[in-house]
Amino acid sequence: MEDKTHISKTHFQDAEEFNIGKQAAYVSMKGVGHKYDLHPDTPMVVQDIDLDIHRHEFVAVVGPSGCGKSTLLRMVAGLLIPSHGDVSVFNLPVTEPRDDVGIVFQKANLLPWLTVRKNVLFPLKHKYGRYSASDEKRANELLDMAGLTQFADKMPDELSGGMQQRVGIIRALLLNPDILLMDEPFSALDALTREQIGFDLLDIWKEHPKTVLFITHSITEAVLLADRILVMSKRPGTVLDLIDVDLPRPRSQKTINSSRFAELTDLIRGYIYEPNTPA
């Protein structure tokens, strides 16, 4: 019998099978709109969204509260089917929840009765009923990369909020997903911790490249992390602009202090705080 306890590739994971390169659309939204009630008078949450995300690209989404940022993320995950338009991944329509997607939420949602290491391994335990020695080795490698080795046998309530979010991130990476969806993962953290964990995320992304869709209310966070930033209008959320973040990598504190960083954050603030007019 096939041993399914080891981390396995999904049948979509090797993008080369689909002739998808760095510059091809890995995730695509075409004319996407959604409302949560089919009544004709119910307003749209998002409307006329067109977005292509390339392989291993980091795309952030910013916009006013309630503009539908998280709705877009849920549609890519297959947790929500759009009322209008199409969402596709690897050139295939998204019609159901996907097992090749990792999701990091606003709260780490760690199981309080499990150690940090066992929380990281929980997706395998839940999916297959057990995990292998090689899986545990990978979990330990991820913990080491996140600077959490000495906390591996601690309980979640012994960790700071920032540490708990690091655990949530590497737990999402354990199954080696093609796509990492992050829904305001640092919103509950203080400013200093939030900035540091942003740098930590960039280090993790460099070591384990993923196609990332990152939802945030923080303009500076979006500019620090992303390759491109989708700026959305107030509800119904539409695309105001898709901004290339032309800042060199690796990003650092020097990046944050640069004049170009300030120019980009000012540009986005202009969209968020001025009357919404598409570019």
C-alpha positions as a Python dict, from the first residue, in 0.01 Angstrom:
ca = {
    (1, 'M'): (0, 0, 0),
    (2, 'E'): (123, 348, -82),
    (3, 'D'): (258, 537, 218),
    (4, 'K'): (57, 858, 227),
    (5, 'T'): (212, 986, 547),
    (6, 'H'): (493, 1157, 358),
    (7, 'I'): (446, 1504, 219),
    (8, 'S'): (331, 1450, -136),
    (9, 'K'): (304, 1665, -444),
    (10, 'T'): (-44, 1750, -560),
    (11, 'H'): (-117, 1666, -921),
    (12, 'F'): (-95, 2037, -1002),
    (13, 'Q'): (224, 2114, -815),
    (14, 'D'): (476, 2079, -1097),
    (15, 'A'): (392, 2389, -1295),
    (16, 'E'): (629, 2286, -1571),
    (17, 'E'): (371, 2024, -1672),
    (18, 'F'): (147, 2316, -1764),
    (19, 'N'): (424, 2513, -1935),
    (20, 'I'): (380, 2789, -1680),
    (21, 'G'): (683, 3009, -1624),
    (22, 'K'): (761, 3298, -1395),
    (23, 'Q'): (586, 3546, -1627),
    (24, 'A'): (276, 3338, -1703),
    (25, 'A'): (-53, 3375, -1516),
    (26, 'Y'): (-42, 3126, -1231),
    (27, 'V'): (-357, 3258, -1065),
    (28, 'S'): (-606, 3445, -1282),
    (29, 'M'): (-923, 3641, -1213),
    (30, 'K'): (-1129, 3754, -1510),
    (31, 'G'): (-1432, 3981, -1467),
    (32, 'V'): (-1483, 3855, -1113),
    (33, 'G'): (-1775, 3986, -911),
    (34, 'H'): (-1950, 3856, -603),
    (35, 'K'): (-2242, 3921, -373),
    (36, 'Y'): (-2349, 3705, -82),
    (37, 'D'): (-2722, 3719, -158),
    (38, 'L'): (-2872, 3649, -501),
    (39, 'H'): (-3155, 3898, -449),
    (40, 'P'): (-3143, 4153, -735),
    (41, 'D'): (-3123, 4447, -494),
    (42, 'T'): (-2828, 4307, -300),
    (43, 'P'): (-2515, 4515, -371),
    (44, 'M'): (-2198, 4358, -503),
    (45, 'V'): (-1906, 4309, -264),
    (46, 'V'): (-1647, 4306, -543),
    (47, 'Q'): (-1700, 4390, -908),
    (48, 'D'): (-1511, 4358, -1239),
    (49, 'I'): (-1187, 4230, -1087),
    (50, 'D'): (-915, 4136, -1335),
    (51, 'L'): (-588, 4010, -1191),
    (52, 'D'): (-309, 3780, -1304),
    (53, 'I'): (-55, 3659, -1048),
    (54, 'H'): (267, 3506, -1176),
    (55, 'R'): (447, 3205, -1037),
    (56, 'H'): (637, 3285, -715),
    (57, 'E'): (512, 3643, -726),
    (58, 'F'): (417, 3824, -405),
    (59, 'V'): (100, 4029, -459),
    (60, 'A'): (-51, 4238, -179),
    (61, 'V'): (-408, 4369, -174),
    (62, 'V'): (-496, 4693, 7),
    (63, 'G'): (-816, 4891, 29),
    (64, 'P'): (-1077, 5028, 269),
    (65, 'S'): (-1246, 4801, 523),
    (66, 'G'): (-1527, 4602, 367),
    (67, 'C'): (-1406, 4640, 8),
    (68, 'G'): (-1386, 4264, -50),
    (69, 'K'): (-1016, 4189, -2),
    (70, 'S'): (-1079, 3870, 193),
    (71, 'T'): (-1353, 3774, -53),
    (72, 'L'): (-1090, 3762, -329),
    (73, 'L'): (-870, 3539, -116),
    (74, 'R'): (-1154, 3299, -41),
    (75, 'M'): (-1233, 3269, -411),
    (76, 'V'): (-873, 3177, -494),
    (77, 'A'): (-883, 2917, -215),
    (78, 'G'): (-1199, 2767, -361),
    (79, 'L'): (-1394, 2844, -44),
    (80, 'L'): (-1623, 3077, -238),
    (81, 'I'): (-1745, 3064, -597),
    (82, 'P'): (-1780, 3405, -766),
    (83, 'S'): (-2124, 3525, -871),
    (84, 'H'): (-1971, 3651, -1196),
    (85, 'G'): (-1651, 3588, -1385),
    (86, 'D'): (-1387, 3320, -1351),
    (87, 'V'): (-1106, 3232, -1113),
    (88, 'S'): (-846, 2985, -1235),
    (89, 'V'): (-527, 2832, -1100),
    (90, 'F'): (-278, 2664, -1332),
    (91, 'N'): (-522, 2735, -1618),
    (92, 'L'): (-791, 2527, -1448),
    (93, 'P'): (-1113, 2675, -1303),
    (94, 'V'): (-1141, 2690, -926),
    (95, 'T'): (-1469, 2520, -837),
    (96, 'E'): (-1398, 2368, -495),
    (97, 'P'): (-1156, 2398, -202),
    (98, 'R'): (-799, 2323, -308),
    (99, 'D'): (-551, 2105, -122),
    (100, 'D'): (-252, 2275, -287),
    (101, 'V'): (-316, 2606, -112),
    (102, 'G'): (-185, 2711, 228),
    (103, 'I'): (-381, 2971, 424),
    (104, 'V'): (-262, 3191, 710),
    (105, 'F'): (-538, 3376, 894),
    (106, 'Q'): (-548, 3680, 1121),
    (107, 'K'): (-505, 3453, 1422),
    (108, 'A'): (-268, 3158, 1430),
    (109, 'N'): (-548, 2935, 1570),
    (110, 'L'): (-300, 2698, 1731),
    (111, 'L'): (-442, 2403, 1922),
    (112, 'P'): (-372, 2485, 2289),
    (113, 'W'): (-330, 2121, 2396),
    (114, 'L'): (-54, 2048, 2141),
    (115, 'T'): (310, 2152, 2150),
    (116, 'V'): (444, 2390, 1887),
    (117, 'R'): (599, 2102, 1690),
    (118, 'K'): (277, 1900, 1700),
    (119, 'N'): (79, 2206, 1590),
    (120, 'V'): (306, 2236, 1286),
    (121, 'L'): (255, 1866, 1209),
    (122, 'F'): (-120, 1876, 1271),
    (123, 'P'): (-223, 1917, 902),
    (124, 'L'): (-59, 1582, 823),
    (125, 'K'): (-207, 1418, 1131),
    (126, 'H'): (-550, 1549, 1036),
    (127, 'K'): (-524, 1452, 669),
    (128, 'Y'): (-351, 1113, 690),
    (129, 'G'): (-394, 1006, 1051),
    (130, 'R'): (-20, 1001, 1113),
    (131, 'Y'): (307, 1148, 992),
    (132, 'S'): (647, 1003, 908),
    (133, 'A'): (996, 1064, 1038),
    (134, 'S'): (1076, 1260, 722),
    (135, 'D'): (773, 1481, 784),
    (136, 'E'): (892, 1549, 1137),
    (137, 'K'): (1238, 1631, 1000),
    (138, 'R'): (1084, 1886, 763),
    (139, 'A'): (883, 2037, 1049),
    (140, 'N'): (1203, 2072, 1252),
    (141, 'E'): (1379, 2238, 958),
    (142, 'L'): (1094, 2489, 923),
    (143, 'L'): (1098, 2559, 1296),
    (144, 'D'): (1472, 2620, 1278),
    (145, 'M'): (1432, 2854, 981),
    (146, 'A'): (1172, 3053, 1177),
    (147, 'G'): (1397, 3072, 1484),
    (148, 'L'): (1162, 2855, 1688),
    (149, 'T'): (1370, 2543, 1753),
    (150, 'Q'): (1405, 2616, 2125),
    (151, 'F'): (1027, 2657, 2151),
    (152, 'A'): (933, 2338, 1962),
    (153, 'D'): (820, 2156, 2275),
    (154, 'K'): (651, 2456, 2436),
    (155, 'M'): (276, 2505, 2447),
    (156, 'P'): (118, 2787, 2243),
    (157, 'D'): (32, 2997, 2548),
    (158, 'E'): (405, 3015, 2628),
    (159, 'L'): (473, 3199, 2301),
    (160, 'S'): (434, 3566, 2214),
    (161, 'G'): (184, 3671, 1950),
    (162, 'G'): (459, 3710, 1692),
    (163, 'M'): (594, 3364, 1762),
    (164, 'Q'): (246, 3214, 1732),
    (165, 'Q'): (206, 3374, 1390),
    (166, 'R'): (543, 3231, 1281),
    (167, 'V'): (412, 2889, 1380),
    (168, 'G'): (98, 2953, 1174),
    (169, 'I'): (308, 3042, 870),
    (170, 'I'): (533, 2737, 881),
    (171, 'R'): (234, 2512, 951),
    (172, 'A'): (83, 2642, 626),
    (173, 'L'): (412, 2562, 449),
    (174, 'L'): (446, 2207, 583),
    (175, 'L'): (244, 2048, 301),
    (176, 'N'): (453, 2245, 50),
    (177, 'P'): (159, 2430, -111),
    (178, 'D'): (192, 2596, -449),
    (179, 'I'): (5, 2905, -332),
    (180, 'L'): (17, 3082, 3),
    (181, 'L'): (-286, 3294, 93),
    (182, 'M'): (-243, 3532, 386),
    (183, 'D'): (-545, 3715, 528),
    (184, 'E'): (-417, 4005, 741),
    (185, 'P'): (-188, 3767, 931),
    (186, 'F'): (-8, 4037, 1131),
    (187, 'S'): (-300, 4266, 1213),
    (188, 'A'): (-310, 4175, 1584),
    (189, 'L'): (61, 4242, 1640),
    (190, 'D'): (223, 4558, 1771),
    (191, 'A'): (406, 4776, 1518),
    (192, 'L'): (760, 4664, 1604),
    (193, 'T'): (673, 4294, 1606),
    (194, 'R'): (475, 4338, 1285),
    (195, 'E'): (772, 4491, 1105),
    (196, 'Q'): (1012, 4222, 1226),
    (197, 'I'): (783, 3935, 1130),
    (198, 'G'): (748, 4097, 788),
    (199, 'F'): (1123, 4063, 741),
    (200, 'D'): (1101, 3705, 873),
    (201, 'L'): (832, 3628, 615),
    (202, 'L'): (1054, 3761, 336),
    (203, 'D'): (1336, 3533, 455),
    (204, 'I'): (1101, 3233, 457),
    (205, 'W'): (965, 3323, 113),
    (206, 'K'): (1320, 3349, -23),
    (207, 'E'): (1402, 2999, 104),
    (208, 'H'): (1066, 2850, 4),
    (209, 'P'): (934, 3049, -294),
    (210, 'K'): (555, 3047, -320),
    (211, 'T'): (294, 3236, -514),
    (212, 'V'): (160, 3470, -244),
    (213, 'L'): (-164, 3667, -218),
    (214, 'F'): (-135, 3887, 91),
    (215, 'I'): (-428, 4084, 233),
    (216, 'T'): (-344, 4381, 454),
    (217, 'H'): (-470, 4715, 580),
    (218, 'S'): (-112, 4839, 619),
    (219, 'I'): (19, 5035, 322),
    (220, 'T'): (379, 5027, 449),
    (221, 'E'): (356, 4652, 502),
    (222, 'A'): (231, 4602, 146),
    (223, 'V'): (513, 4811, -1),
    (224, 'L'): (777, 4635, 210),
    (225, 'L'): (668, 4284, 113),
    (226, 'A'): (515, 4283, -233),
    (227, 'D'): (622, 4270, -596),
    (228, 'R'): (292, 4430, -694),
    (229, 'I'): (5, 4587, -502),
    (230, 'L'): (-361, 4571, -601),
    (231, 'V'): (-536, 4883, -472),
    (232, 'M'): (-911, 4844, -430),
    (233, 'S'): (-1190, 5099, -404),
    (234, 'K'): (-1455, 5113, -136),
    (235, 'R'): (-1746, 4867, -177),
    (236, 'P'): (-1820, 4744, -430),
    (237, 'G'): (-1449, 4674, -450),
    (238, 'T'): (-1300, 4742, -791),
    (239, 'V'): (-942, 4778, -909),
    (240, 'L'): (-813, 5133, -872),
    (241, 'D'): (-458, 5046, -970),
    (242, 'L'): (-207, 4763, -986),
    (243, 'I'): (124, 4909, -876),
    (244, 'D'): (467, 4764, -949),
    (245, 'V'): (687, 4787, -641),
    (246, 'D'): (1019, 4867, -805),
    (247, 'L'): (1226, 4832, -489),
    (248, 'P'): (1528, 4601, -501),
    (249, 'R'): (1539, 4278, -306),
    (250, 'P'): (1633, 4176, -49),
    (251, 'R'): (1431, 4437, 137),
    (252, 'S'): (1565, 4584, 462),
    (253, 'Q'): (1528, 4874, 702),
    (254, 'K'): (1721, 5073, 444),
    (255, 'T'): (1436, 5002, 202),
    (256, 'I'): (1183, 5150, 443),
    (257, 'N'): (1394, 5463, 482),
    (258, 'S'): (1434, 5518, 107),
    (259, 'S'): (1269, 5802, -84),
    (260, 'R'): (1114, 5557, -331),
    (261, 'F'): (945, 5371, -44),
    (262, 'A'): (791, 5700, 70),
    (263, 'E'): (679, 5780, -286),
    (264, 'L'): (504, 5445, -322),
    (265, 'T'): (327, 5468, 14),
    (266, 'D'): (214, 5823, -68),
    (267, 'L'): (82, 5705, -405),
    (268, 'I'): (-129, 5434, -242),
    (269, 'R'): (-252, 5666, 33),
    (270, 'G'): (-371, 5898, -240),
    (271, 'Y'): (-597, 5624, -370),
    (272, 'I'): (-720, 5513, -29),
    (273, 'Y'): (-792, 5854, 121),
    (274, 'E'): (-890, 6051, -189),
    (275, 'P'): (-1211, 6000, -389),
    (276, 'N'): (-1186, 5659, -556),
    (277, 'T'): (-1101, 5711, -920),
    (278, 'P'): (-948, 5424, -1119),
    (279, 'A'): (-613, 5489, -1287),
}
